[in-house]
PDB file of N, CA and C in Angstrom:
ATOM      1  N   UNK A   1       8.139  -2.841   0.446  1.00  0.00           N
ATOM      2  CA  UNK A   1       7.053  -1.272   0.918  1.00  0.00           C
ATOM      3  C   UNK A   1       7.432  -0.428   0.054  1.00  0.00           C
ATOM      4  N   UNK A   2       6.565   0.308  -0.468  1.00  0.00           N
ATOM      5  CA  UNK A   2       6.848   1.528  -1.328  1.00  0.00           C
ATOM      6  C   UNK A   2       5.452   2.514  -0.250  1.00  0.00           C
ATOM      7  N   UNK A   3       6.594   3.525  -0.309  1.00  0.00           N
ATOM      8  CA  UNK A   3       5.917   4.725   0.368  1.00  0.00           C
ATOM      9  C   UNK A   3       5.805   5.878  -0.524  1.00  0.00           C
ATOM     10  N   UNK A   4       4.487   5.971  -0.593  1.00  0.00           N
ATOM     11  CA  UNK A   4       3.889   7.162  -1.245  1.00  0.00           C
ATOM     12  C   UNK A   4       3.702   8.234  -0.607  1.00  0.00           C
ATOM     13  N   UNK A   5       4.044   9.765  -0.959  1.00  0.00           N
ATOM     14  CA  UNK A   5       3.806  10.802  -0.036  1.00  0.00           C
ATOM     15  C   UNK A   5       2.832  12.042  -0.534  1.00  0.00           C
ATOM     16  N   UNK A   6       1.871  12.307  -0.270  1.00  0.00           N
ATOM     17  CA  UNK A   6       0.954  13.224  -0.809  1.00  0.00           C
ATOM     18  C   UNK A   6       1.138  14.454  -0.098  1.00  0.00           C
ATOM     19  N   UNK A   7       0.684  15.271  -0.455  1.00  0.00           N
ATOM     20  CA  UNK A   7       0.977  16.404   0.244  1.00  0.00           C
ATOM     21  C   UNK A   7      -0.669  17.331   0.599  1.00  0.00           C
ATOM     22  N   UNK A   8      -0.663  18.125   1.854  1.00  0.00           N
ATOM     23  CA  UNK A   8      -1.350  18.894   1.876  1.00  0.00           C
ATOM     24  C   UNK A   8      -1.462  19.843   2.654  1.00  0.00           C
ATOM     25  N   UNK A   9      -2.555  21.001   2.715  1.00  0.00           N
ATOM     26  CA  UNK A   9      -2.031  22.134   3.203  1.00  0.00           C
ATOM     27  C   UNK A   9      -2.404  22.397   4.909  1.00  0.00           C
ATOM     28  N   UNK A  10      -3.398  21.750   5.073  1.00  0.00           N
ATOM     29  CA  UNK A  10      -4.109  21.709   6.624  1.00  0.00           C
ATOM     30  C   UNK A  10      -4.648  20.591   7.399  1.00  0.00           C
ATOM     31  N   UNK A  11      -5.070  20.513   8.583  1.00  0.00           N
ATOM     32  CA  UNK A  11      -4.953  19.231   9.051  1.00  0.00           C
ATOM     33  C   UNK A  11      -6.608  19.074   8.116  1.00  0.00           C
ATOM     34  N   UNK A  12      -7.671  19.679   8.027  1.00  0.00           N
ATOM     35  CA  UNK A  12      -8.798  19.652   7.352  1.00  0.00           C
ATOM     36  C   UNK A  12      -8.611  19.078   6.094  1.00  0.00           C
ATOM     37  N   UNK A  13      -7.618  19.219   5.364  1.00  0.00           N
ATOM     38  CA  UNK A  13      -7.295  18.829   3.814  1.00  0.00           C
ATOM     39  C   UNK A  13      -6.489  17.181   3.827  1.00  0.00           C
ATOM     40  N   UNK A  14      -6.145  16.859   4.933  1.00  0.00           N
ATOM     41  CA  UNK A  14      -5.097  15.460   5.454  1.00  0.00           C
ATOM     42  C   UNK A  14      -6.433  14.726   5.753  1.00  0.00           C
ATOM     43  N   UNK A  15      -7.739  15.040   6.491  1.00  0.00           N
ATOM     44  CA  UNK A  15      -8.873  14.262   6.902  1.00  0.00           C
ATOM     45  C   UNK A  15      -9.569  14.023   5.555  1.00  0.00           C
ATOM     46  N   UNK A  16      -9.523  14.833   4.662  1.00  0.00           N
ATOM     47  CA  UNK A  16     -10.227  14.943   3.624  1.00  0.00           C
ATOM     48  C   UNK A  16      -9.820  14.008   2.657  1.00  0.00           C
ATOM     49  N   UNK A  17      -8.508  13.947   2.211  1.00  0.00           N
ATOM     50  CA  UNK A  17      -7.376  12.914   1.690  1.00  0.00           C
ATOM     51  C   UNK A  17      -7.490  11.484   2.199  1.00  0.00           C
ATOM     52  N   UNK A  18      -6.925  11.287   3.643  1.00  0.00           N
ATOM     53  CA  UNK A  18      -7.580  10.205   3.997  1.00  0.00           C
ATOM     54  C   UNK A  18      -8.963   9.577   4.325  1.00  0.00           C
ATOM     55  N   UNK A  19     -10.061  10.095   4.198  1.00  0.00           N
ATOM     56  CA  UNK A  19     -11.012   9.693   3.735  1.00  0.00           C
ATOM     57  C   UNK A  19     -11.400   9.085   2.319  1.00  0.00           C
ATOM     58  N   UNK A  20     -11.079   9.950   1.295  1.00  0.00           N
ATOM     59  CA  UNK A  20     -10.991   9.595   0.074  1.00  0.00           C
ATOM     60  C   UNK A  20     -10.119   7.890  -0.099  1.00  0.00           C
ATOM     61  N   UNK A  21      -8.904   8.353   0.666  1.00  0.00           N
ATOM     62  CA  UNK A  21      -8.653   7.034   0.782  1.00  0.00           C
ATOM     63  C   UNK A  21      -9.221   5.594   1.333  1.00  0.00           C
ATOM     64  N   UNK A  22      -9.913   5.888   2.146  1.00  0.00           N
ATOM     65  CA  UNK A  22     -10.792   5.098   3.168  1.00  0.00           C
ATOM     66  C   UNK A  22     -11.495   4.367   2.193  1.00  0.00           C
ATOM     67  N   UNK A  23     -12.245   5.116   1.504  1.00  0.00           N
ATOM     68  CA  UNK A  23     -13.022   4.590   0.443  1.00  0.00           C
ATOM     69  C   UNK A  23     -12.649   3.352  -0.201  1.00  0.00           C
ATOM     70  N   UNK A  24     -11.013   3.403  -0.721  1.00  0.00           N
ATOM     71  CA  UNK A  24     -10.356   2.539  -1.596  1.00  0.00           C
ATOM     72  C   UNK A  24      -9.749   1.675  -0.865  1.00  0.00           C
ATOM     73  N   UNK A  25      -9.854   1.263   0.336  1.00  0.00           N
ATOM     74  CA  UNK A  25      -9.753   0.219   1.766  1.00  0.00           C
ATOM     75  C   UNK A  25      -8.615   0.170   1.930  1.00  0.00           C
ATOM     76  N   UNK A  26      -7.880   1.920   2.152  1.00  0.00           N
ATOM     77  CA  UNK A  26      -6.887   1.893   3.138  1.00  0.00           C
ATOM     78  C   UNK A  26      -7.307   2.015   4.598  1.00  0.00           C
ATOM     79  N   UNK A  27      -6.562   1.517   5.267  1.00  0.00           N
ATOM     80  CA  UNK A  27      -6.409   1.685   6.531  1.00  0.00           C
ATOM     81  C   UNK A  27      -5.075   2.604   7.438  1.00  0.00           C
ATOM     82  N   UNK A  28      -6.090   3.397   8.609  1.00  0.00           N
ATOM     83  CA  UNK A  28      -5.245   4.377   8.874  1.00  0.00           C
ATOM     84  C   UNK A  28      -4.150   3.730   9.769  1.00  0.00           C
ATOM     85  N   UNK A  29      -2.977   4.033  10.256  1.00  0.00           N
ATOM     86  CA  UNK A  29      -1.889   3.350  11.072  1.00  0.00           C
ATOM     87  C   UNK A  29      -1.787   4.269  12.062  1.00  0.00           C
ATOM     88  N   UNK A  30      -1.632   5.738  11.626  1.00  0.00           N
ATOM     89  CA  UNK A  30      -0.955   6.921  12.692  1.00  0.00           C
ATOM     90  C   UNK A  30      -1.390   7.941  12.119  1.00  0.00           C
ATOM     91  N   UNK A  31      -1.760   9.148  13.022  1.00  0.00           N
ATOM     92  CA  UNK A  31      -2.092  10.048  12.685  1.00  0.00           C
ATOM     93  C   UNK A  31      -1.807  10.998  13.867  1.00  0.00           C
ATOM     94  N   UNK A  32      -1.543  12.342  13.273  1.00  0.00           N
ATOM     95  CA  UNK A  32      -0.952  13.495  14.185  1.00  0.00           C
ATOM     96  C   UNK A  32      -1.878  14.915  13.383  1.00  0.00           C
ATOM     97  N   UNK A  33      -1.361  15.840  13.973  1.00  0.00           N
ATOM     98  CA  UNK A  33      -1.728  17.339  13.346  1.00  0.00           C
ATOM     99  C   UNK A  33      -1.246  17.731  12.001  1.00  0.00           C
ATOM    100  N   UNK A  34      -0.039  17.012  12.000  1.00  0.00           N
ATOM    101  CA  UNK A  34       0.951  17.437  10.499  1.00  0.00           C
ATOM    102  C   UNK A  34       0.976  16.427   9.526  1.00  0.00           C
ATOM    103  N   UNK A  35       0.665  15.078  10.113  1.00  0.00           N
ATOM    104  CA  UNK A  35       0.751  13.516   9.332  1.00  0.00           C
ATOM    105  C   UNK A  35      -0.282  13.117   9.443  1.00  0.00           C
ATOM    106  N   UNK A  36      -0.392  11.989   8.753  1.00  0.00           N
ATOM    107  CA  UNK A  36      -1.237  10.635   8.335  1.00  0.00           C
ATOM    108  C   UNK A  36      -0.544   9.937   7.648  1.00  0.00           C
ATOM    109  N   UNK A  37      -0.389   8.356   8.380  1.00  0.00           N
ATOM    110  CA  UNK A  37       0.084   7.342   7.542  1.00  0.00           C
ATOM    111  C   UNK A  37      -0.813   6.327   7.291  1.00  0.00           C
ATOM    112  N   UNK A  38      -0.784   5.788   5.987  1.00  0.00           N
ATOM    113  CA  UNK A  38      -2.350   5.103   5.793  1.00  0.00           C
ATOM    114  C   UNK A  38      -2.004   3.835   5.496  1.00  0.00           C
ATOM    115  N   UNK A  39      -2.443   2.498   5.082  1.00  0.00           N
ATOM    116  CA  UNK A  39      -1.758   1.697   4.157  1.00  0.00           C
ATOM    117  C   UNK A  39      -3.051   0.601   3.804  1.00  0.00           C
ATOM    118  N   UNK A  40      -2.050   0.121   2.641  1.00  0.00           N
ATOM    119  CA  UNK A  40      -3.526  -0.983   1.679  1.00  0.00           C
ATOM    120  C   UNK A  40      -2.808  -2.315   1.989  1.00  0.00           C
ATOM    121  N   UNK A  41      -3.493  -3.608   2.678  1.00  0.00           N
ATOM    122  CA  UNK A  41      -3.152  -4.957   2.683  1.00  0.00           C
ATOM    123  C   UNK A  41      -3.342  -5.277   1.425  1.00  0.00           C
ATOM    124  N   UNK A  42      -2.105  -5.802   0.484  1.00  0.00           N
ATOM    125  CA  UNK A  42      -2.411  -6.534  -0.271  1.00  0.00           C
ATOM    126  C   UNK A  42      -2.485  -8.198  -0.289  1.00  0.00           C
ATOM    127  N   UNK A  43      -2.984  -8.628  -0.670  1.00  0.00           N
ATOM    128  CA  UNK A  43      -2.255 -10.441  -0.309  1.00  0.00           C
ATOM    129  C   UNK A  43      -2.443 -10.982  -1.834  1.00  0.00           C
ATOM    130  N   UNK A  44      -2.321 -10.490  -2.767  1.00  0.00           N
ATOM    131  CA  UNK A  44      -1.966 -10.958  -3.876  1.00  0.00           C
ATOM    132  C   UNK A  44      -3.152 -11.432  -4.660  1.00  0.00           C
ATOM    133  N   UNK A  45      -2.898 -12.252  -6.057  1.00  0.00           N
ATOM    134  CA  UNK A  45      -3.938 -12.286  -7.079  1.00  0.00           C
ATOM    135  C   UNK A  45      -4.309 -13.266  -6.965  1.00  0.00           C
ATOM    136  N   UNK A  46      -5.855 -13.142  -6.539  1.00  0.00           N
ATOM    137  CA  UNK A  46      -6.539 -15.034  -6.212  1.00  0.00           C
ATOM    138  C   UNK A  46      -6.130 -15.828  -7.053  1.00  0.00           C
ATOM    139  N   UNK A  47      -6.065 -15.760  -8.421  1.00  0.00           N
ATOM    140  CA  UNK A  47      -6.454 -16.237  -9.780  1.00  0.00           C
ATOM    141  C   UNK A  47      -4.563 -16.998  -9.476  1.00  0.00           C
ATOM    142  N   UNK A  48      -3.582 -16.404  -9.413  1.00  0.00           N
ATOM    143  CA  UNK A  48      -2.275 -16.935  -9.303  1.00  0.00           C
ATOM    144  C   UNK A  48      -1.945 -18.103  -8.212  1.00  0.00           C
ATOM    145  N   UNK A  49      -3.290 -17.706  -6.796  1.00  0.00           N
ATOM    146  CA  UNK A  49      -2.604 -18.463  -5.852  1.00  0.00           C
ATOM    147  C   UNK A  49      -3.664 -19.689  -6.388  1.00  0.00           C
ATOM    148  N   UNK A  50      -4.792 -19.369  -6.533  1.00  0.00           N
ATOM    149  CA  UNK A  50      -6.100 -20.469  -6.760  1.00  0.00           C
ATOM    150  C   UNK A  50      -5.183 -21.660  -7.823  1.00  0.00           C
ATOM    151  N   UNK A  51      -4.439 -21.121  -8.785  1.00  0.00           N
ATOM    152  CA  UNK A  51      -3.418 -21.765  -9.674  1.00  0.00           C
ATOM    153  C   UNK A  51      -2.347 -22.664  -9.040  1.00  0.00           C
ATOM    154  N   UNK A  52      -1.652 -22.222  -8.096  1.00  0.00           N
ATOM    155  CA  UNK A  52      -0.821 -22.382  -7.452  1.00  0.00           C
ATOM    156  C   UNK A  52      -0.980 -23.463  -6.783  1.00  0.00           C
ATOM    157  N   UNK A  53      -2.453 -23.541  -5.925  1.00  0.00           N
ATOM    158  CA  UNK A  53      -2.893 -24.328  -5.136  1.00  0.00           C
ATOM    159  C   UNK A  53      -3.288 -25.510  -5.990  1.00  0.00           C
ATOM    160  N   UNK A  54      -3.858 -25.667  -7.214  1.00  0.00           N
ATOM    161  CA  UNK A  54      -4.261 -26.655  -7.853  1.00  0.00           C
ATOM    162  C   UNK A  54      -3.031 -27.238  -8.501  1.00  0.00           C
ATOM    163  N   UNK A  55      -1.927 -26.774  -9.075  1.00  0.00           N
ATOM    164  CA  UNK A  55      -0.635 -27.326  -9.462  1.00  0.00           C
ATOM    165  C   UNK A  55      -0.178 -28.025  -7.647  1.00  0.00           C
ATOM    166  N   UNK A  56      -0.157 -27.433  -6.548  1.00  0.00           N
ATOM    167  CA  UNK A  56       0.403 -28.278  -5.833  1.00  0.00           C
ATOM    168  C   UNK A  56      -0.285 -29.616  -5.247  1.00  0.00           C
ATOM    169  N   UNK A  57      -1.832 -29.723  -5.566  1.00  0.00           N
ATOM    170  CA  UNK A  57      -2.528 -30.816  -5.549  1.00  0.00           C
ATOM    171  C   UNK A  57      -2.475 -31.863  -6.211  1.00  0.00           C
ATOM    172  N   UNK A  58      -2.136 -31.542  -7.737  1.00  0.00           N
ATOM    173  CA  UNK A  58      -1.734 -32.140  -8.859  1.00  0.00           C
ATOM    174  C   UNK A  58      -0.179 -32.866  -9.243  1.00  0.00           C
ATOM    175  N   UNK A  59       0.433 -31.849  -9.102  1.00  0.00           N
ATOM    176  CA  UNK A  59       1.732 -32.180  -9.312  1.00  0.00           C
ATOM    177  C   UNK A  59       2.864 -32.107  -8.138  1.00  0.00           C
ATOM    178  N   UNK A  60       3.234 -31.242  -7.557  1.00  0.00           N
ATOM    179  CA  UNK A  60       4.313 -31.255  -7.166  1.00  0.00           C
ATOM    180  C   UNK A  60       3.852 -30.148  -5.710  1.00  0.00           C
ATOM    181  N   UNK A  61       4.221 -30.659  -4.497  1.00  0.00           N
ATOM    182  CA  UNK A  61       4.306 -29.049  -3.326  1.00  0.00           C
ATOM    183  C   UNK A  61       5.144 -28.238  -3.253  1.00  0.00           C
ATOM    184  N   UNK A  62       5.838 -28.292  -4.613  1.00  0.00           N
ATOM    185  CA  UNK A  62       6.592 -27.161  -4.626  1.00  0.00           C
ATOM    186  C   UNK A  62       5.946 -25.984  -4.652  1.00  0.00           C
ATOM    187  N   UNK A  63       5.179 -26.132  -5.253  1.00  0.00           N
ATOM    188  CA  UNK A  63       3.706 -25.013  -5.651  1.00  0.00           C
ATOM    189  C   UNK A  63       3.620 -24.275  -4.195  1.00  0.00           C
ATOM    190  N   UNK A  64       3.219 -25.397  -3.564  1.00  0.00           N
ATOM    191  CA  UNK A  64       2.425 -24.744  -2.255  1.00  0.00           C
ATOM    192  C   UNK A  64       3.536 -23.782  -1.681  1.00  0.00           C
ATOM    193  N   UNK A  65       5.090 -23.673  -2.058  1.00  0.00           N
ATOM    194  CA  UNK A  65       5.906 -22.934  -1.161  1.00  0.00           C
ATOM    195  C   UNK A  65       6.024 -21.713  -1.868  1.00  0.00           C
ATOM    196  N   UNK A  66       5.746 -21.821  -3.548  1.00  0.00           N
ATOM    197  CA  UNK A  66       5.821 -20.694  -4.412  1.00  0.00           C
ATOM    198  C   UNK A  66       4.411 -19.788  -3.813  1.00  0.00           C
ATOM    199  N   UNK A  67       3.593 -20.516  -3.634  1.00  0.00           N
ATOM    200  CA  UNK A  67       2.158 -19.518  -3.387  1.00  0.00           C
ATOM    201  C   UNK A  67       2.560 -19.010  -1.763  1.00  0.00           C
ATOM    202  N   UNK A  68       2.978 -19.972  -0.898  1.00  0.00           N
ATOM    203  CA  UNK A  68       3.171 -19.053   0.042  1.00  0.00           C
ATOM    204  C   UNK A  68       4.412 -17.724  -0.139  1.00  0.00           C
ATOM    205  N   UNK A  69       5.343 -17.965  -0.480  1.00  0.00           N
ATOM    206  CA  UNK A  69       6.241 -17.007  -0.895  1.00  0.00           C
ATOM    207  C   UNK A  69       5.435 -15.968  -1.680  1.00  0.00           C
ATOM    208  N   UNK A  70       4.517 -16.203  -2.510  1.00  0.00           N
ATOM    209  CA  UNK A  70       3.966 -14.900  -3.193  1.00  0.00           C
ATOM    210  C   UNK A  70       3.399 -14.438  -2.692  1.00  0.00           C
ATOM    211  N   UNK A  71       2.329 -15.033  -1.250  1.00  0.00           N
ATOM    212  CA  UNK A  71       1.705 -14.213  -0.340  1.00  0.00           C
ATOM    213  C   UNK A  71       2.399 -13.391   0.429  1.00  0.00           C
ATOM    214  N   UNK A  72       3.675 -13.794   0.764  1.00  0.00           N
ATOM    215  CA  UNK A  72       4.244 -13.530   2.090  1.00  0.00           C
ATOM    216  C   UNK A  72       4.808 -11.823   1.131  1.00  0.00           C
ATOM    217  N   UNK A  73       5.524 -12.428   0.123  1.00  0.00           N
ATOM    218  CA  UNK A  73       5.621 -11.067  -0.732  1.00  0.00           C
ATOM    219  C   UNK A  73       4.489  -9.703  -1.059  1.00  0.00           C
ATOM    220  N   UNK A  74       3.628 -10.418  -1.602  1.00  0.00           N
ATOM    221  CA  UNK A  74       2.040  -9.401  -1.455  1.00  0.00           C
ATOM    222  C   UNK A  74       1.994  -9.111  -0.209  1.00  0.00           C
ATOM    223  N   UNK A  75       1.982  -9.401   0.717  1.00  0.00           N
ATOM    224  CA  UNK A  75       1.234  -8.950   1.979  1.00  0.00           C
ATOM    225  C   UNK A  75       2.409  -7.800   2.749  1.00  0.00           C
ATOM    226  N   UNK A  76       3.408  -8.045   2.796  1.00  0.00           N
ATOM    227  CA  UNK A  76       4.733  -7.599   3.684  1.00  0.00           C
ATOM    228  C   UNK A  76       5.722  -6.739   2.424  1.00  0.00           C
ATOM    229  N   UNK A  77       5.926  -7.160   1.391  1.00  0.00           N
ATOM    230  CA  UNK A  77       6.126  -5.815   0.927  1.00  0.00           C
ATOM    231  C   UNK A  77       5.895  -5.498  -0.399  1.00  0.00           C
ATOM    232  N   UNK A  78       4.498  -5.153  -0.911  1.00  0.00           N
ATOM    233  CA  UNK A  78       4.016  -4.802  -2.342  1.00  0.00           C
ATOM    234  C   UNK A  78       2.675  -3.955  -1.333  1.00  0.00           C
ATOM    235  N   UNK A  79       2.464  -4.300  -0.380  1.00  0.00           N
ATOM    236  CA  UNK A  79       1.771  -3.562   0.337  1.00  0.00           C
ATOM    237  C   UNK A  79       1.934  -2.034   0.379  1.00  0.00           C
ATOM    238  N   UNK A  80       0.957  -0.927  -0.144  1.00  0.00           N
ATOM    239  CA  UNK A  80       1.440   0.548  -0.255  1.00  0.00           C
ATOM    240  C   UNK A  80       0.834   1.357   0.684  1.00  0.00           C
ATOM    241  N   UNK A  81       2.443   1.819   1.196  1.00  0.00           N
ATOM    242  CA  UNK A  81       1.879   2.799   2.396  1.00  0.00           C
ATOM    243  C   UNK A  81       1.954   4.297   1.724  1.00  0.00           C
ATOM    244  N   UNK A  82       0.906   5.086   2.249  1.00  0.00           N
ATOM    245  CA  UNK A  82       0.853   6.223   2.102  1.00  0.00           C
ATOM    246  C   UNK A  82       0.987   7.495   3.018  1.00  0.00           C
ATOM    247  N   UNK A  83       2.060   8.247   3.104  1.00  0.00           N
ATOM    248  CA  UNK A  83       1.945   9.617   3.824  1.00  0.00           C
ATOM    249  C   UNK A  83       1.385  10.688   3.232  1.00  0.00           C
ATOM    250  N   UNK A  84       0.252  11.104   4.351  1.00  0.00           N
ATOM    251  CA  UNK A  84      -0.188  12.189   4.128  1.00  0.00           C
ATOM    252  C   UNK A  84       0.730  13.471   4.754  1.00  0.00           C
ATOM    253  N   UNK A  85       1.073  14.617   4.171  1.00  0.00           N
ATOM    254  CA  UNK A  85       1.752  15.486   5.379  1.00  0.00           C
ATOM    255  C   UNK A  85       1.481  16.938   4.801  1.00  0.00           C
ATOM    256  N   UNK A  86       1.768  18.049   6.035  1.00  0.00           N
ATOM    257  CA  UNK A  86       1.523  18.892   5.410  1.00  0.00           C
ATOM    258  C   UNK A  86       3.418  20.006   5.442  1.00  0.00           C
ATOM    259  N   UNK A  87       4.042  18.659   5.554  1.00  0.00           N
ATOM    260  CA  UNK A  87       5.522  19.337   5.683  1.00  0.00           C
ATOM    261  C   UNK A  87       6.319  19.389   4.321  1.00  0.00           C
ATOM    262  N   UNK A  88       6.901  20.522   3.529  1.00  0.00           N
ATOM    263  CA  UNK A  88       7.393  20.284   2.273  1.00  0.00           C
ATOM    264  C   UNK A  88       8.746  19.868   2.302  1.00  0.00           C
ATOM    265  N   UNK A  89       9.371  19.811   3.574  1.00  0.00           N
ATOM    266  CA  UNK A  89      11.272  19.640   3.311  1.00  0.00           C
ATOM    267  C   UNK A  89      10.972  18.631   4.614  1.00  0.00           C
ATOM    268  N   UNK A  90      12.043  17.347   4.455  1.00  0.00           N
ATOM    269  CA  UNK A  90      12.435  16.520   5.325  1.00  0.00           C
ATOM    270  C   UNK A  90      13.368  16.945   6.085  1.00  0.00           C
ATOM    271  N   UNK A  91      13.470  15.940   7.182  1.00  0.00           N
ATOM    272  CA  UNK A  91      14.604  16.333   8.173  1.00  0.00           C
ATOM    273  C   UNK A  91      15.944  16.626   7.882  1.00  0.00           C
ATOM    274  N   UNK A  92      16.544  16.116   6.760  1.00  0.00           N
ATOM    275  CA  UNK A  92      17.600  16.886   6.475  1.00  0.00           C
ATOM    276  C   UNK A  92      17.758  17.790   5.470  1.00  0.00           C
ATOM    277  N   UNK A  93      16.250  18.290   5.395  1.00  0.00           N
ATOM    278  CA  UNK A  93      16.423  19.707   4.820  1.00  0.00           C
ATOM    279  C   UNK A  93      16.276  19.561   3.170  1.00  0.00           C
ATOM    280  N   UNK A  94      15.697  18.463   2.623  1.00  0.00           N
ATOM    281  CA  UNK A  94      16.000  18.245   1.206  1.00  0.00           C
ATOM    282  C   UNK A  94      14.272  18.768   0.767  1.00  0.00           C
ATOM    283  N   UNK A  95      14.372  19.359  -0.573  1.00  0.00           N
ATOM    284  CA  UNK A  95      12.457  19.140  -0.434  1.00  0.00           C
ATOM    285  C   UNK A  95      11.978  17.657  -0.570  1.00  0.00           C
ATOM    286  N   UNK A  96      10.358  17.733  -0.142  1.00  0.00           N
ATOM    287  CA  UNK A  96      10.141  16.432  -0.275  1.00  0.00           C
ATOM    288  C   UNK A  96       9.513  16.423  -1.891  1.00  0.00           C
ATOM    289  N   UNK A  97       9.358  14.736  -2.623  1.00  0.00           N
ATOM    290  CA  UNK A  97       8.879  14.768  -3.726  1.00  0.00           C
ATOM    291  C   UNK A  97       7.170  14.079  -3.704  1.00  0.00           C
ATOM    292  N   UNK A  98       6.509  14.829  -4.359  1.00  0.00           N
ATOM    293  CA  UNK A  98       4.944  14.249  -3.814  1.00  0.00           C
ATOM    294  C   UNK A  98       4.510  13.523  -5.098  1.00  0.00           C
ATOM    295  N   UNK A  99       3.855  12.741  -4.811  1.00  0.00           N
ATOM    296  CA  UNK A  99       3.282  11.600  -5.778  1.00  0.00           C
ATOM    297  C   UNK A  99       1.909  12.288  -6.012  1.00  0.00           C
ATOM    298  N   UNK A 100       1.477  12.151  -7.085  1.00  0.00           N
ATOM    299  CA  UNK A 100      -0.360  12.101  -7.067  1.00  0.00           C
ATOM    300  C   UNK A 100      -0.916  11.251  -6.647  1.00  0.00           C
ATOM    301  N   UNK A 101      -2.383  11.639  -6.769  1.00  0.00           N
ATOM    302  CA  UNK A 101      -3.299  10.916  -5.838  1.00  0.00           C
ATOM    303  C   UNK A 101      -3.740   9.580  -6.756  1.00  0.00           C
ATOM    304  N   UNK A 102      -3.690   9.825  -8.678  1.00  0.00           N
ATOM    305  CA  UNK A 102      -3.765   9.151  -9.234  1.00  0.00           C
ATOM    306  C   UNK A 102      -2.834   7.699  -9.082  1.00  0.00           C
ATOM    307  N   UNK A 103      -1.929   8.503  -8.966  1.00  0.00           N
ATOM    308  CA  UNK A 103      -0.294   7.157  -8.872  1.00  0.00           C
ATOM    309  C   UNK A 103      -0.140   6.337  -7.896  1.00  0.00           C
ATOM    310  N   UNK A 104      -0.887   6.800  -6.793  1.00  0.00           N
ATOM    311  CA  UNK A 104      -1.039   5.878  -5.738  1.00  0.00           C
ATOM    312  C   UNK A 104      -2.289   5.167  -5.911  1.00  0.00           C
ATOM    313  N   UNK A 105      -3.511   5.554  -6.338  1.00  0.00           N
ATOM    314  CA  UNK A 105      -4.334   4.652  -6.458  1.00  0.00           C
ATOM    315  C   UNK A 105      -4.037   3.459  -7.696  1.00  0.00           C
ATOM    316  N   UNK A 106      -3.487   4.206  -8.824  1.00  0.00           N
ATOM    317  CA  UNK A 106      -2.771   2.816  -9.853  1.00  0.00           C
ATOM    318  C   UNK A 106      -1.635   1.556  -8.978  1.00  0.00           C
ATOM    319  N   UNK A 107      -1.008   2.088  -8.717  1.00  0.00           N
ATOM    320  CA  UNK A 107       0.098   1.394  -7.879  1.00  0.00           C
ATOM    321  C   UNK A 107      -0.578   0.672  -6.572  1.00  0.00           C
ATOM    322  N   UNK A 108      -1.752   0.996  -6.359  1.00  0.00           N
ATOM    323  CA  UNK A 108      -2.149   0.126  -5.079  1.00  0.00           C
ATOM    324  C   UNK A 108      -3.347  -0.746  -5.474  1.00  0.00           C
ATOM    325  N   UNK A 109      -3.511  -0.844  -6.523  1.00  0.00           N
ATOM    326  CA  UNK A 109      -4.497  -1.640  -7.376  1.00  0.00           C
ATOM    327  C   UNK A 109      -4.051  -2.578  -8.182  1.00  0.00           C
ATOM    328  N   UNK A 110      -3.081  -2.638  -8.456  1.00  0.00           N
ATOM    329  CA  UNK A 110      -2.111  -3.091  -9.450  1.00  0.00           C
ATOM    330  C   UNK A 110      -1.904  -4.490  -9.584  1.00  0.00           C
ATOM    331  N   UNK A 111      -2.130  -5.459 -10.134  1.00  0.00           N
ATOM    332  CA  UNK A 111      -2.132  -6.959  -9.926  1.00  0.00           C
ATOM    333  C   UNK A 111      -0.948  -7.465  -9.167  1.00  0.00           C
ATOM    334  N   UNK A 112       0.183  -7.239  -9.931  1.00  0.00           N
ATOM    335  CA  UNK A 112       1.241  -7.730  -9.367  1.00  0.00           C
ATOM    336  C   UNK A 112       2.303  -6.530  -8.586  1.00  0.00           C
TER     337      UNK A 112
END
């Protein structure tokens, strides 16, 4: 699970950014006055899953387990999470490093 952090100046800007991400199929997990947490579920590349299923039927059932492992990886660990916050420093006092919206969308829509 990759956490991306986006900066916002006010609650209105948080709402604006979250609406933009909602159009890109991100789902709101949690929201308060100073932050919003969103995620996009990834299920893996459909082409890879179909090829694994065909190979499982034709060659070996091992490909079925490979397909299941690929789906679990995509769903549990490759699904990106986005934190939109007005905070500039973390809990430990260090400045937060923010990502750009383009980086978030590019990595969220990556094939693998």
